[in-house]
Amino acid sequence: MLITFVIFAAVFILGLVCFTIYLVPPAGKKQCSVPGLEPSDDKLGNIPDITQAGSFHEFLVDLHEKFGSIASFWYGAQFCVSLGEWKLFKDVVQLTDRPRSIFTALEPLIGTRSVRSLNGPTGISRHRLLSEAFSAKNCTRFLPEFNKISMELVENWQNIPKDDHIPLHDYMMALAIRLLTSTQLGAYFKVDANTMEFQQLYESVMADLEAVMNGDLTVDEKGNTRGKMFQKNLTAFKTKVADIISAQRNPRNRTDSQAVPSAPLLDTLLTNSADDEEIMCDIMAFVVEGFHSTGNLLTWTLYYLAIHPEIQDKVAKEVEKVFSKLDKNNPKVHDKDIKELKYLGQVVDEAIRSSAMVPMAARIDETKDLKIGGFRIPPNTAIVQALGVTLQEPKTFKEPNKFDPDRFSPEATKKRNPLAFSPFGIGTRKCPGHKFAFSETFVVVSHLIRKFTLTPAFETDYFVEPKYGLVTKPETEIWLKVNPRE
Ligand code: HEM
């Protein structure tokens, strides 16, 4: 009797193991016929190759060069298919869910409950709700603040002695955090020292998170000095975010207070969530997405103008034409002026393209097969949209390394499918902050170019390498001379 039971149990367990192996294929078992890489490590898949390539983006560039426009790889145990040509985006435009496995590195900072991590109908409705804070109507309301902050910077640069040079990236990151926090995050940021402290903490935490994503820092390092420092910074940063929430919430709840500034993002969060943890996750998500991207967009735009004096002059002429209609002593750029800055718009688009500003997005369908570029892709495959690869793909953008704003002339744009230029992603979940990013860039750049001629300070500043991460930044600081425009 006992023997029969033991044999039955052994057969049952063996059957269960075989069934599990069948259901969950080990890393390395090819999931479909898309050409691509075998994992180079049992556990890590191709993460060591990502590290060796220098970044996720550079890995994707190599991958598509080797295997063509659709190619597969492993991010740890996650099977991924990357799309390196915009035509393939047509097959995934309807997808709205994100694969968590690729973005787990961000979880210590943004948690698992922010708009960035939510999937299904909840993700879409949260995206719609929070996008409202960055709508065209709200961006118009922010223009006075964008103008004020830009004019303060003009005043600051006017005091710089002739031919002295300034660190462009440092300036633009500090400016971007002010523009975002003072319009969206309310009372806490009315004090400049709070803004500076917030930026320092954020940058130290973010540098480590990008290192985890690119495989440069592993979770095992948590016990060592660098890991301990990361945890300390993270805790300090989260404490700051808790202060931001209470600075806006407490006066709001007092009926006698008129002092609390409007902050569409934080006010929407406070009105729609009772839970501080959830609010914190969303604030983090918006800071991560909105601050780095816009600081670097400003940096790259001004950098490209500095190394292309003829393009800078053309922008300056357009800006002067618009400003000649504004109040001379207190010029404020409005919506109608932004619409007239057409050539500047082409320059900003080309800066986003040339720098591959946000190199990738990703989607997943957990329930059914997909058909992409004629290939059958099984459920649970992470679909990487290699945005950076498509932005520099020579069939669509001839001589991709040349900075040429004429690619975005109305005639050239008309000839291109809109999907070919998708720096903000595609479909329902595309970036909610794109109008905000453009509005602030137009206002800041027009004020600066109107008053100053920008030139690289040193020979090396003509050739600044990009450092790719979640957002692309310059590898080294860019030093510029900012002399008054004659
Ligand atoms: C140059 C500027 C920017 C670029 C190139 C950019 C690009 C992107 C991309 C590619 C995505 C992924 C979209 C997808 O999965 O389909 C994204 C998502 C997102 N972006 Fe931006 N972004 C920029 C500025 C901003 C700004 C200013 C904000 C807000 C302050 C912002 C907030 C977000 C958020 C919250 C998400 C996640 C949306 C969701 O999960 O539903 N971004 N962005």
Short mmCIF file of C-alpha atoms and ligand atoms in Angstrom, two decimals:
data_model
loop_
_atom_site.label_atom_id
_atom_site.label_comp_id
_atom_site.label_asym_id
_atom_site.label_seq_id
_atom_site.Cartn_x
_atom_site.Cartn_y
_atom_site.Cartn_z
CA MET A 1 0.00 0.00 0.00
CA LEU A 2 2.78 2.38 1.08
CA ILE A 3 4.86 1.39 -2.00
CA THR A 4 1.90 2.14 -4.30
CA PHE A 5 1.46 5.54 -2.65
CA VAL A 6 5.19 6.38 -2.97
CA ILE A 7 5.20 5.38 -6.69
CA PHE A 8 2.02 7.39 -7.29
CA ALA A 9 3.47 10.43 -5.50
CA ALA A 10 6.78 10.19 -7.41
CA VAL A 11 4.99 9.94 -10.78
CA PHE A 12 2.72 12.85 -9.83
CA ILE A 13 5.66 15.10 -8.83
CA LEU A 14 7.61 14.17 -11.97
CA GLY A 15 4.55 14.99 -14.09
CA LEU A 16 4.16 18.32 -12.31
CA VAL A 17 7.82 19.25 -12.90
CA CYS A 18 7.55 18.36 -16.63
CA PHE A 19 4.35 20.39 -16.92
CA THR A 20 5.97 23.40 -15.22
CA ILE A 21 9.02 23.18 -17.50
CA TYR A 22 6.66 23.04 -20.47
CA LEU A 23 4.72 26.11 -19.30
CA VAL A 24 7.71 28.22 -18.27
CA PRO A 25 10.47 27.77 -20.83
CA PRO A 26 13.94 28.37 -19.39
CA ALA A 27 15.92 31.38 -20.61
CA GLY A 28 17.49 30.42 -23.90
CA LYS A 29 14.64 28.36 -25.27
CA LYS A 30 13.70 30.29 -28.36
CA GLN A 31 10.13 31.52 -28.18
CA CYS A 32 9.52 32.40 -31.84
CA SER A 33 11.29 32.66 -35.17
CA VAL A 34 12.37 36.31 -34.82
CA PRO A 35 16.17 36.35 -35.37
CA GLY A 36 18.23 37.41 -32.39
CA LEU A 37 20.61 36.67 -29.54
CA GLU A 38 20.80 33.62 -27.33
CA PRO A 39 21.26 34.56 -23.65
CA SER A 40 24.92 35.01 -22.75
CA ASP A 41 24.20 34.21 -19.09
CA ASP A 42 21.71 31.67 -17.67
CA LYS A 43 20.26 34.10 -15.14
CA LEU A 44 21.00 37.50 -16.64
CA GLY A 45 20.17 36.71 -20.26
CA ASN A 46 21.79 39.47 -22.38
CA ILE A 47 22.17 42.01 -19.55
CA PRO A 48 25.99 41.50 -19.64
CA ASP A 49 25.89 42.42 -23.35
CA ILE A 50 23.91 45.56 -22.53
CA THR A 51 26.55 46.52 -19.97
CA GLN A 52 29.31 45.84 -22.47
CA ALA A 53 27.62 47.92 -25.16
CA GLY A 54 27.60 50.88 -22.74
CA SER A 55 23.83 51.35 -22.57
CA PHE A 56 20.50 49.83 -23.56
CA HIS A 57 20.33 52.13 -26.60
CA GLU A 58 23.78 51.22 -27.91
CA PHE A 59 22.96 47.54 -27.37
CA LEU A 60 19.78 47.98 -29.46
CA VAL A 61 21.72 49.79 -32.22
CA ASP A 62 24.16 46.83 -32.44
CA LEU A 63 21.32 44.29 -32.22
CA HIS A 64 19.43 45.81 -35.17
CA GLU A 65 22.60 46.23 -37.20
CA LYS A 66 23.25 42.52 -36.79
CA PHE A 67 19.75 41.06 -37.10
CA GLY A 68 17.67 43.65 -38.99
CA SER A 69 14.62 45.69 -38.08
CA ILE A 70 13.03 43.10 -35.78
CA ALA A 71 15.29 41.21 -33.39
CA SER A 72 15.05 39.26 -30.15
CA PHE A 73 17.08 39.14 -26.92
CA TRP A 74 16.73 38.28 -23.23
CA TYR A 75 16.53 40.82 -20.41
CA GLY A 76 17.20 38.39 -17.55
CA ALA A 77 14.49 35.74 -17.91
CA GLN A 78 12.27 38.08 -19.94
CA PHE A 79 12.12 37.27 -23.64
CA CYS A 80 12.07 40.52 -25.67
CA VAL A 81 11.51 41.48 -29.27
CA SER A 82 12.84 44.86 -30.34
CA LEU A 83 11.41 46.93 -33.18
CA GLY A 84 13.99 49.10 -34.94
CA GLU A 85 11.89 50.41 -37.83
CA TRP A 86 8.86 52.70 -37.52
CA LYS A 87 6.73 50.62 -39.96
CA LEU A 88 6.64 47.85 -37.36
CA PHE A 89 5.07 50.27 -34.83
CA LYS A 90 1.84 50.02 -36.83
CA ASP A 91 1.43 46.46 -35.51
CA VAL A 92 1.69 47.47 -31.85
CA VAL A 93 0.04 50.88 -31.76
CA GLN A 94 -3.02 49.40 -30.02
CA LEU A 95 -1.03 47.98 -27.07
CA THR A 96 -1.24 49.91 -23.80
CA ASP A 97 0.42 47.72 -21.15
CA ARG A 98 4.09 48.00 -20.12
CA PRO A 99 6.31 45.02 -19.22
CA ARG A 100 7.33 45.46 -15.59
CA SER A 101 10.38 43.22 -15.95
CA ILE A 102 12.30 45.80 -18.02
CA PHE A 103 11.65 48.70 -15.70
CA THR A 104 12.10 46.96 -12.32
CA ALA A 105 15.27 49.03 -11.79
CA LEU A 106 13.04 52.07 -11.33
CA GLU A 107 10.85 50.45 -8.70
CA PRO A 108 12.89 51.47 -5.64
CA LEU A 109 12.15 55.06 -6.68
CA ILE A 110 8.72 55.09 -8.31
CA GLY A 111 7.28 52.02 -6.56
CA THR A 112 4.72 49.79 -8.25
CA ARG A 113 1.65 51.99 -8.02
CA SER A 114 2.48 54.98 -10.19
CA VAL A 115 0.88 55.67 -13.57
CA ARG A 116 4.12 54.38 -15.10
CA SER A 117 3.67 50.92 -13.61
CA LEU A 118 -0.11 50.47 -13.82
CA ASN A 119 -1.53 48.32 -16.60
CA GLY A 120 -5.02 47.53 -17.90
CA PRO A 121 -7.96 49.94 -17.68
CA THR A 122 -6.60 51.38 -14.40
CA GLY A 123 -3.37 52.43 -16.15
CA ILE A 124 -5.26 54.13 -18.97
CA SER A 125 -7.69 55.99 -16.71
CA ARG A 126 -4.84 57.16 -14.45
CA HIS A 127 -2.90 58.30 -17.53
CA ARG A 128 -5.95 60.30 -18.73
CA LEU A 129 -6.55 61.85 -15.32
CA LEU A 130 -2.96 62.99 -14.79
CA SER A 131 -2.41 64.08 -18.40
CA GLU A 132 -4.93 66.85 -17.78
CA ALA A 133 -2.34 68.63 -15.61
CA PHE A 134 -0.18 68.98 -18.74
CA SER A 135 -2.98 69.82 -21.20
CA ALA A 136 -2.68 72.66 -23.74
CA LYS A 137 -4.97 74.78 -21.53
CA ASN A 138 -2.76 74.31 -18.48
CA CYS A 139 0.43 74.89 -20.50
CA THR A 140 -1.01 78.28 -21.51
CA ARG A 141 -1.57 79.06 -17.82
CA PHE A 142 2.09 78.24 -17.08
CA LEU A 143 3.48 80.67 -19.67
CA PRO A 144 3.77 83.64 -17.23
CA GLU A 145 5.87 81.46 -14.88
CA PHE A 146 8.00 80.14 -17.79
CA ASN A 147 8.57 83.76 -18.92
CA LYS A 148 9.42 84.93 -15.40
CA ILE A 149 11.96 82.15 -14.79
CA SER A 150 13.52 82.66 -18.25
CA MET A 151 13.89 86.41 -17.70
CA GLU A 152 15.58 85.79 -14.35
CA LEU A 153 18.11 83.59 -16.14
CA VAL A 154 18.67 86.30 -18.77
CA GLU A 155 19.40 88.75 -15.94
CA ASN A 156 21.77 86.28 -14.34
CA TRP A 157 23.69 85.71 -17.59
CA GLN A 158 23.85 89.46 -18.23
CA ASN A 159 26.05 89.72 -15.15
CA ILE A 160 28.57 87.18 -16.46
CA PRO A 161 31.79 88.95 -17.52
CA LYS A 162 32.47 88.97 -21.28
CA ASP A 163 34.04 85.71 -22.55
CA ASP A 164 33.58 83.89 -19.25
CA HIS A 165 32.06 80.48 -19.81
CA ILE A 166 29.15 78.70 -18.20
CA PRO A 167 28.34 75.00 -17.60
CA LEU A 168 25.30 74.62 -19.85
CA HIS A 169 23.97 71.28 -18.58
CA ASP A 170 24.15 72.35 -14.92
CA TYR A 171 22.25 75.54 -15.70
CA MET A 172 19.56 73.78 -17.74
CA MET A 173 18.96 71.02 -15.19
CA ALA A 174 18.53 73.61 -12.43
CA LEU A 175 16.19 75.58 -14.68
CA ALA A 176 14.14 72.50 -15.64
CA ILE A 177 13.52 71.48 -12.04
CA ARG A 178 12.32 75.02 -11.25
CA LEU A 179 10.01 75.09 -14.28
CA LEU A 180 8.45 71.75 -13.38
CA THR A 181 8.18 72.10 -9.63
CA SER A 182 6.99 75.71 -9.54
CA THR A 183 4.16 75.00 -11.98
CA GLN A 184 3.12 71.50 -10.88
CA LEU A 185 4.15 70.77 -7.33
CA GLY A 186 3.04 73.76 -5.34
CA ALA A 187 3.83 75.37 -2.02
CA TYR A 188 7.02 73.54 -1.03
CA PHE A 189 8.89 74.90 -4.07
CA LYS A 190 8.21 78.54 -3.39
CA VAL A 191 11.49 78.37 -1.42
CA ASP A 192 14.52 78.19 -3.76
CA ALA A 193 16.67 76.29 -1.26
CA ASN A 194 14.08 73.48 -1.22
CA THR A 195 14.29 73.22 -5.00
CA MET A 196 18.07 72.96 -4.95
CA GLU A 197 18.11 70.34 -2.22
CA PHE A 198 15.44 68.34 -4.04
CA GLN A 199 17.46 68.39 -7.28
CA GLN A 200 20.67 67.22 -5.60
CA LEU A 201 18.96 64.29 -3.89
CA TYR A 202 17.09 63.31 -7.03
CA GLU A 203 20.20 63.32 -9.19
CA SER A 204 22.19 61.12 -6.84
CA VAL A 205 19.39 58.54 -6.66
CA MET A 206 18.74 58.62 -10.40
CA ALA A 207 22.39 58.06 -11.35
CA ASP A 208 22.35 54.77 -9.41
CA LEU A 209 19.02 53.65 -10.84
CA GLU A 210 20.25 54.13 -14.39
CA ALA A 211 23.36 52.16 -13.48
CA VAL A 212 21.13 49.26 -12.30
CA MET A 213 19.14 49.38 -15.54
CA ASN A 214 22.28 49.24 -17.69
CA GLY A 215 23.68 46.43 -15.54
CA ASP A 216 26.54 48.56 -14.09
CA LEU A 217 25.27 48.24 -10.50
CA THR A 218 23.71 45.04 -9.23
CA VAL A 219 21.24 44.48 -6.44
CA ASP A 220 23.95 42.43 -4.65
CA GLU A 221 25.89 45.64 -4.14
CA LYS A 222 23.24 46.82 -1.71
CA GLY A 223 25.39 45.71 1.23
CA ASN A 224 28.49 47.67 0.24
CA THR A 225 29.30 51.36 0.65
CA ARG A 226 27.80 52.43 -2.65
CA GLY A 227 24.64 50.41 -1.99
CA LYS A 228 24.29 51.85 1.51
CA MET A 229 24.73 55.38 0.18
CA PHE A 230 22.03 54.71 -2.42
CA GLN A 231 19.58 53.53 0.27
CA LYS A 232 20.38 56.57 2.40
CA ASN A 233 19.80 58.97 -0.51
CA LEU A 234 16.61 57.17 -1.47
CA THR A 235 15.18 57.47 2.04
CA ALA A 236 16.12 61.16 2.21
CA PHE A 237 14.50 61.76 -1.18
CA LYS A 238 11.27 60.02 -0.18
CA THR A 239 11.14 62.07 3.02
CA LYS A 240 11.39 65.20 0.86
CA VAL A 241 8.49 64.04 -1.30
CA ALA A 242 6.41 63.48 1.85
CA ASP A 243 7.19 67.12 2.82
CA ILE A 244 6.02 68.27 -0.63
CA ILE A 245 2.70 66.48 -0.17
CA SER A 246 2.04 67.89 3.27
CA ALA A 247 3.14 71.44 2.27
CA GLN A 248 0.39 71.45 -0.33
CA ARG A 249 -2.23 69.45 1.57
CA ASN A 250 -2.21 71.12 4.97
CA PRO A 251 -2.89 74.71 3.88
CA ARG A 252 -5.47 73.42 1.37
CA ASN A 253 -7.39 71.90 4.24
CA ARG A 254 -7.44 75.17 6.19
CA THR A 255 -10.43 77.29 5.18
CA ASP A 256 -8.66 80.57 6.07
CA SER A 257 -5.71 80.00 3.72
CA GLN A 258 -5.51 81.74 0.37
CA ALA A 259 -1.76 81.34 0.12
CA VAL A 260 -1.48 77.88 -1.38
CA PRO A 261 -0.48 78.10 -5.05
CA SER A 262 -2.29 76.12 -7.70
CA ALA A 263 -0.35 73.02 -8.75
CA PRO A 264 -2.41 71.04 -11.26
CA LEU A 265 -0.51 67.76 -10.89
CA LEU A 266 -0.28 67.69 -7.12
CA ASP A 267 -3.80 69.13 -6.66
CA THR A 268 -5.23 66.41 -8.95
CA LEU A 269 -3.37 63.77 -6.96
CA LEU A 270 -4.58 65.17 -3.63
CA THR A 271 -8.17 65.34 -4.86
CA ASN A 272 -8.22 61.86 -6.36
CA SER A 273 -6.11 59.75 -3.97
CA ALA A 274 -6.51 59.29 -0.28
CA ASP A 275 -3.31 57.35 -0.09
CA ASP A 276 0.04 59.10 0.37
CA GLU A 277 1.99 56.11 -0.92
CA GLU A 278 0.14 56.26 -4.24
CA ILE A 279 0.58 60.03 -4.50
CA MET A 280 4.27 59.63 -3.78
CA CYS A 281 4.68 57.03 -6.55
CA ASP A 282 3.03 59.35 -9.07
CA ILE A 283 5.07 62.38 -8.07
CA MET A 284 8.22 60.31 -8.49
CA ALA A 285 7.08 59.07 -11.91
CA PHE A 286 6.43 62.60 -13.15
CA VAL A 287 9.67 63.95 -11.75
CA VAL A 288 11.65 61.08 -13.31
CA GLU A 289 9.96 61.52 -16.68
CA GLY A 290 9.57 65.28 -16.74
CA PHE A 291 12.67 66.74 -15.19
CA HIS A 292 15.51 64.85 -16.85
CA SER A 293 13.85 64.96 -20.24
CA THR A 294 13.23 68.70 -20.33
CA GLY A 295 16.58 69.66 -18.75
CA ASN A 296 18.34 67.64 -21.42
CA LEU A 297 16.08 68.89 -24.22
CA LEU A 298 17.04 72.46 -23.30
CA THR A 299 20.71 71.45 -23.10
CA TRP A 300 20.79 69.70 -26.49
CA THR A 301 18.81 72.44 -28.24
CA LEU A 302 21.17 75.18 -27.03
CA TYR A 303 24.22 73.00 -27.69
CA TYR A 304 23.25 72.38 -31.32
CA LEU A 305 22.57 76.10 -31.76
CA ALA A 306 25.99 76.92 -30.29
CA ILE A 307 27.87 74.61 -32.66
CA HIS A 308 25.83 75.74 -35.70
CA PRO A 309 26.11 79.56 -35.75
CA GLU A 310 24.24 79.88 -39.07
CA ILE A 311 21.22 78.03 -37.60
CA GLN A 312 21.48 80.12 -34.43
CA ASP A 313 21.39 83.34 -36.49
CA LYS A 314 18.30 82.15 -38.36
CA VAL A 315 16.55 81.39 -35.05
CA ALA A 316 17.65 84.77 -33.64
CA LYS A 317 16.10 86.57 -36.63
CA GLU A 318 12.82 84.70 -36.22
CA VAL A 319 12.80 85.39 -32.47
CA GLU A 320 13.52 89.11 -33.02
CA LYS A 321 10.59 89.36 -35.44
CA VAL A 322 8.26 87.91 -32.81
CA PHE A 323 9.69 89.94 -29.91
CA SER A 324 9.46 93.19 -31.89
CA LYS A 325 5.69 93.00 -31.35
CA LEU A 326 6.03 92.47 -27.57
CA ASP A 327 6.52 94.95 -24.73
CA LYS A 328 10.22 95.95 -25.03
CA ASN A 329 10.87 96.20 -21.30
CA ASN A 330 8.87 93.21 -20.22
CA PRO A 331 8.54 90.85 -23.21
CA LYS A 332 6.32 87.86 -22.49
CA VAL A 333 5.94 85.04 -24.98
CA HIS A 334 2.32 83.91 -25.46
CA ASP A 335 0.71 81.00 -27.32
CA LYS A 336 0.31 82.99 -30.52
CA ASP A 337 4.03 83.89 -30.45
CA ILE A 338 5.00 80.25 -29.98
CA LYS A 339 2.98 79.40 -33.09
CA GLU A 340 5.05 81.91 -35.07
CA LEU A 341 8.36 80.41 -33.99
CA LYS A 342 8.20 77.80 -36.73
CA TYR A 343 11.91 77.46 -37.49
CA LEU A 344 12.69 77.17 -33.77
CA GLY A 345 10.14 74.32 -33.72
CA GLN A 346 12.12 72.56 -36.46
CA VAL A 347 15.32 73.03 -34.45
CA VAL A 348 13.74 71.55 -31.31
CA ASP A 349 12.44 68.51 -33.25
CA GLU A 350 15.86 67.98 -34.79
CA ALA A 351 17.52 68.27 -31.34
CA ILE A 352 15.17 65.57 -30.02
CA ARG A 353 15.93 63.37 -33.04
CA SER A 354 19.70 63.90 -33.10
CA SER A 355 20.15 63.23 -29.40
CA ALA A 356 17.74 60.23 -29.33
CA MET A 357 16.31 61.95 -26.28
CA VAL A 358 14.32 59.03 -24.77
CA PRO A 359 15.73 55.99 -26.56
CA MET A 360 13.11 53.36 -25.79
CA ALA A 361 9.59 52.51 -24.73
CA ALA A 362 8.05 49.05 -24.27
CA ARG A 363 4.78 47.16 -24.36
CA ILE A 364 3.44 43.73 -23.51
CA ASP A 365 0.38 41.62 -24.20
CA GLU A 366 0.04 39.06 -21.44
CA THR A 367 -2.85 37.13 -22.91
CA LYS A 368 -2.57 36.60 -26.62
CA ASP A 369 -0.22 36.11 -29.57
CA LEU A 370 0.78 39.16 -31.59
CA LYS A 371 1.64 39.37 -35.26
CA ILE A 372 4.48 41.82 -35.89
CA GLY A 373 6.22 42.22 -39.26
CA GLY A 374 4.84 38.83 -40.31
CA PHE A 375 6.22 37.02 -37.21
CA ARG A 376 4.06 35.35 -34.60
CA ILE A 377 5.04 36.61 -31.15
CA PRO A 378 3.87 34.63 -28.12
CA PRO A 379 2.04 36.25 -25.15
CA ASN A 380 4.22 37.78 -22.42
CA THR A 381 6.97 38.84 -24.83
CA ALA A 382 8.27 42.32 -24.00
CA ILE A 383 8.00 44.43 -27.15
CA VAL A 384 10.74 47.05 -27.09
CA GLN A 385 10.09 50.10 -29.26
CA ALA A 386 13.64 51.16 -30.10
CA LEU A 387 12.68 54.83 -30.54
CA GLY A 388 16.32 55.98 -30.61
CA VAL A 389 17.15 53.51 -33.39
CA THR A 390 14.18 54.64 -35.50
CA LEU A 391 15.04 58.33 -35.01
CA GLN A 392 18.45 57.74 -36.56
CA GLU A 393 17.50 55.22 -39.19
CA PRO A 394 19.14 56.31 -42.51
CA LYS A 395 16.28 55.17 -44.75
CA THR A 396 13.99 57.72 -43.08
CA PHE A 397 16.53 60.33 -41.99
CA LYS A 398 19.33 60.56 -44.59
CA GLU A 399 22.76 61.28 -43.09
CA PRO A 400 21.33 60.82 -39.59
CA ASN A 401 24.41 62.26 -37.89
CA LYS A 402 23.98 65.61 -39.60
CA PHE A 403 22.05 68.25 -37.61
CA ASP A 404 19.56 69.50 -40.17
CA PRO A 405 16.37 71.28 -39.01
CA ASP A 406 15.12 71.30 -42.62
CA ARG A 407 14.14 67.65 -42.15
CA PHE A 408 11.21 69.12 -40.22
CA SER A 409 10.15 71.74 -42.76
CA PRO A 410 6.39 71.54 -43.44
CA GLU A 411 7.06 69.99 -46.90
CA ALA A 412 9.46 67.32 -45.58
CA THR A 413 7.17 66.50 -42.64
CA LYS A 414 4.17 66.09 -44.94
CA LYS A 415 6.05 63.44 -46.94
CA ARG A 416 6.77 61.33 -43.83
CA ASN A 417 4.43 59.00 -41.97
CA PRO A 418 3.85 60.54 -38.48
CA LEU A 419 5.00 57.27 -36.86
CA ALA A 420 8.47 57.80 -38.35
CA PHE A 421 9.07 60.55 -35.79
CA SER A 422 7.76 59.20 -32.49
CA PRO A 423 10.08 60.55 -29.78
CA PHE A 424 7.20 60.67 -27.27
CA GLY A 425 6.08 57.09 -27.90
CA ILE A 426 2.95 55.90 -29.69
CA GLY A 427 -0.69 55.18 -28.92
CA THR A 428 -2.86 55.86 -25.89
CA ARG A 429 0.00 55.64 -23.37
CA LYS A 430 2.33 58.05 -25.18
CA CYS A 431 4.03 60.75 -23.12
CA PRO A 432 1.54 63.09 -21.42
CA GLY A 433 4.19 65.82 -21.02
CA HIS A 434 5.02 66.61 -24.65
CA LYS A 435 3.13 69.94 -24.79
CA PHE A 436 4.70 71.01 -21.52
CA ALA A 437 8.18 70.12 -22.83
CA PHE A 438 7.68 72.14 -26.01
CA SER A 439 6.10 75.19 -24.29
CA GLU A 440 8.90 75.60 -21.81
CA THR A 441 11.62 74.98 -24.40
CA PHE A 442 10.18 77.61 -26.77
CA VAL A 443 9.93 80.21 -24.02
CA VAL A 444 13.39 79.62 -22.51
CA VAL A 445 15.27 79.32 -25.81
CA SER A 446 13.63 82.38 -27.38
CA HIS A 447 14.47 84.59 -24.38
CA LEU A 448 18.08 83.37 -24.31
CA ILE A 449 18.76 83.53 -28.06
CA ARG A 450 17.25 86.99 -28.26
CA LYS A 451 19.79 88.33 -25.77
CA PHE A 452 22.89 86.18 -26.22
CA THR A 453 25.19 84.67 -28.82
CA LEU A 454 26.19 81.19 -27.73
CA THR A 455 29.58 79.76 -28.70
CA PRO A 456 31.45 76.70 -27.45
CA ALA A 457 34.11 77.74 -24.95
CA PHE A 458 36.71 75.14 -25.91
CA GLU A 459 37.52 73.05 -28.99
CA THR A 460 36.28 69.92 -27.13
CA ASP A 461 32.83 71.48 -26.64
CA TYR A 462 32.17 71.11 -30.39
CA PHE A 463 32.24 67.31 -30.03
CA VAL A 464 30.22 66.30 -27.01
CA GLU A 465 29.34 62.59 -26.83
CA PRO A 466 25.87 61.52 -25.70
CA LYS A 467 25.45 59.33 -22.62
CA TYR A 468 22.39 57.16 -23.14
CA GLY A 469 20.16 56.12 -20.27
CA LEU A 470 16.43 56.45 -19.70
CA VAL A 471 17.07 59.94 -21.09
CA THR A 472 20.10 60.96 -23.16
CA LYS A 473 22.41 63.48 -21.56
CA PRO A 474 25.85 64.82 -22.53
CA GLU A 475 28.74 62.56 -21.47
CA THR A 476 30.66 65.61 -20.23
CA GLU A 477 29.67 69.13 -19.24
CA ILE A 478 29.23 71.56 -22.14
CA TRP A 479 30.99 74.89 -21.59
CA LEU A 480 29.64 77.88 -23.49
CA LYS A 481 30.50 81.54 -23.85
CA VAL A 482 27.35 83.64 -23.59
CA ASN A 483 28.03 87.10 -24.98
CA PRO A 484 25.39 89.81 -25.49
CA ARG A 485 23.85 89.62 -28.98
CA GLU A 486 24.63 92.72 -30.99
C1 HEM B 1 11.77 65.92 -24.37
C2 HEM B 1 10.84 65.66 -23.53
C3 HEM B 1 10.20 64.30 -23.34
C4 HEM B 1 10.34 63.15 -24.07
C5 HEM B 1 11.20 62.93 -25.31
C6 HEM B 1 9.49 62.15 -23.43
C7 HEM B 1 9.34 60.86 -23.89
C8 HEM B 1 8.55 59.90 -23.28
C9 HEM B 1 8.40 58.55 -23.76
C10 HEM B 1 9.08 57.96 -24.98
C11 HEM B 1 7.55 57.92 -22.91
C12 HEM B 1 7.08 56.46 -23.00
C13 HEM B 1 5.75 56.49 -23.72
C14 HEM B 1 5.20 55.14 -24.01
O1 HEM B 1 5.39 54.21 -23.22
O2 HEM B 1 4.57 55.04 -25.05
C15 HEM B 1 7.15 58.86 -21.90
C16 HEM B 1 6.28 58.57 -20.88
C17 HEM B 1 5.95 59.45 -19.91
N1 HEM B 1 6.32 60.78 -19.84
FE1 HEM B 1 7.50 61.78 -21.15
N2 HEM B 1 8.88 62.71 -22.35
C18 HEM B 1 9.27 64.02 -22.26
C19 HEM B 1 8.85 64.94 -21.34
C20 HEM B 1 7.96 64.68 -20.33
C21 HEM B 1 7.45 65.66 -19.39
C22 HEM B 1 7.80 67.14 -19.41
C23 HEM B 1 6.62 64.99 -18.53
C24 HEM B 1 5.86 65.53 -17.37
C25 HEM B 1 6.28 66.36 -16.51
C26 HEM B 1 6.60 63.60 -18.93
C27 HEM B 1 5.89 62.61 -18.28
C28 HEM B 1 5.77 61.31 -18.71
C29 HEM B 1 5.02 60.28 -17.99
C30 HEM B 1 4.28 60.43 -16.67
C31 HEM B 1 5.11 59.11 -18.75
C32 HEM B 1 4.47 57.77 -18.44
C33 HEM B 1 3.04 57.80 -18.96
C34 HEM B 1 2.25 56.54 -18.68
O3 HEM B 1 2.79 55.59 -18.19
O4 HEM B 1 1.05 56.48 -18.97
N3 HEM B 1 7.41 63.45 -20.01
N4 HEM B 1 7.78 60.07 -22.15
#
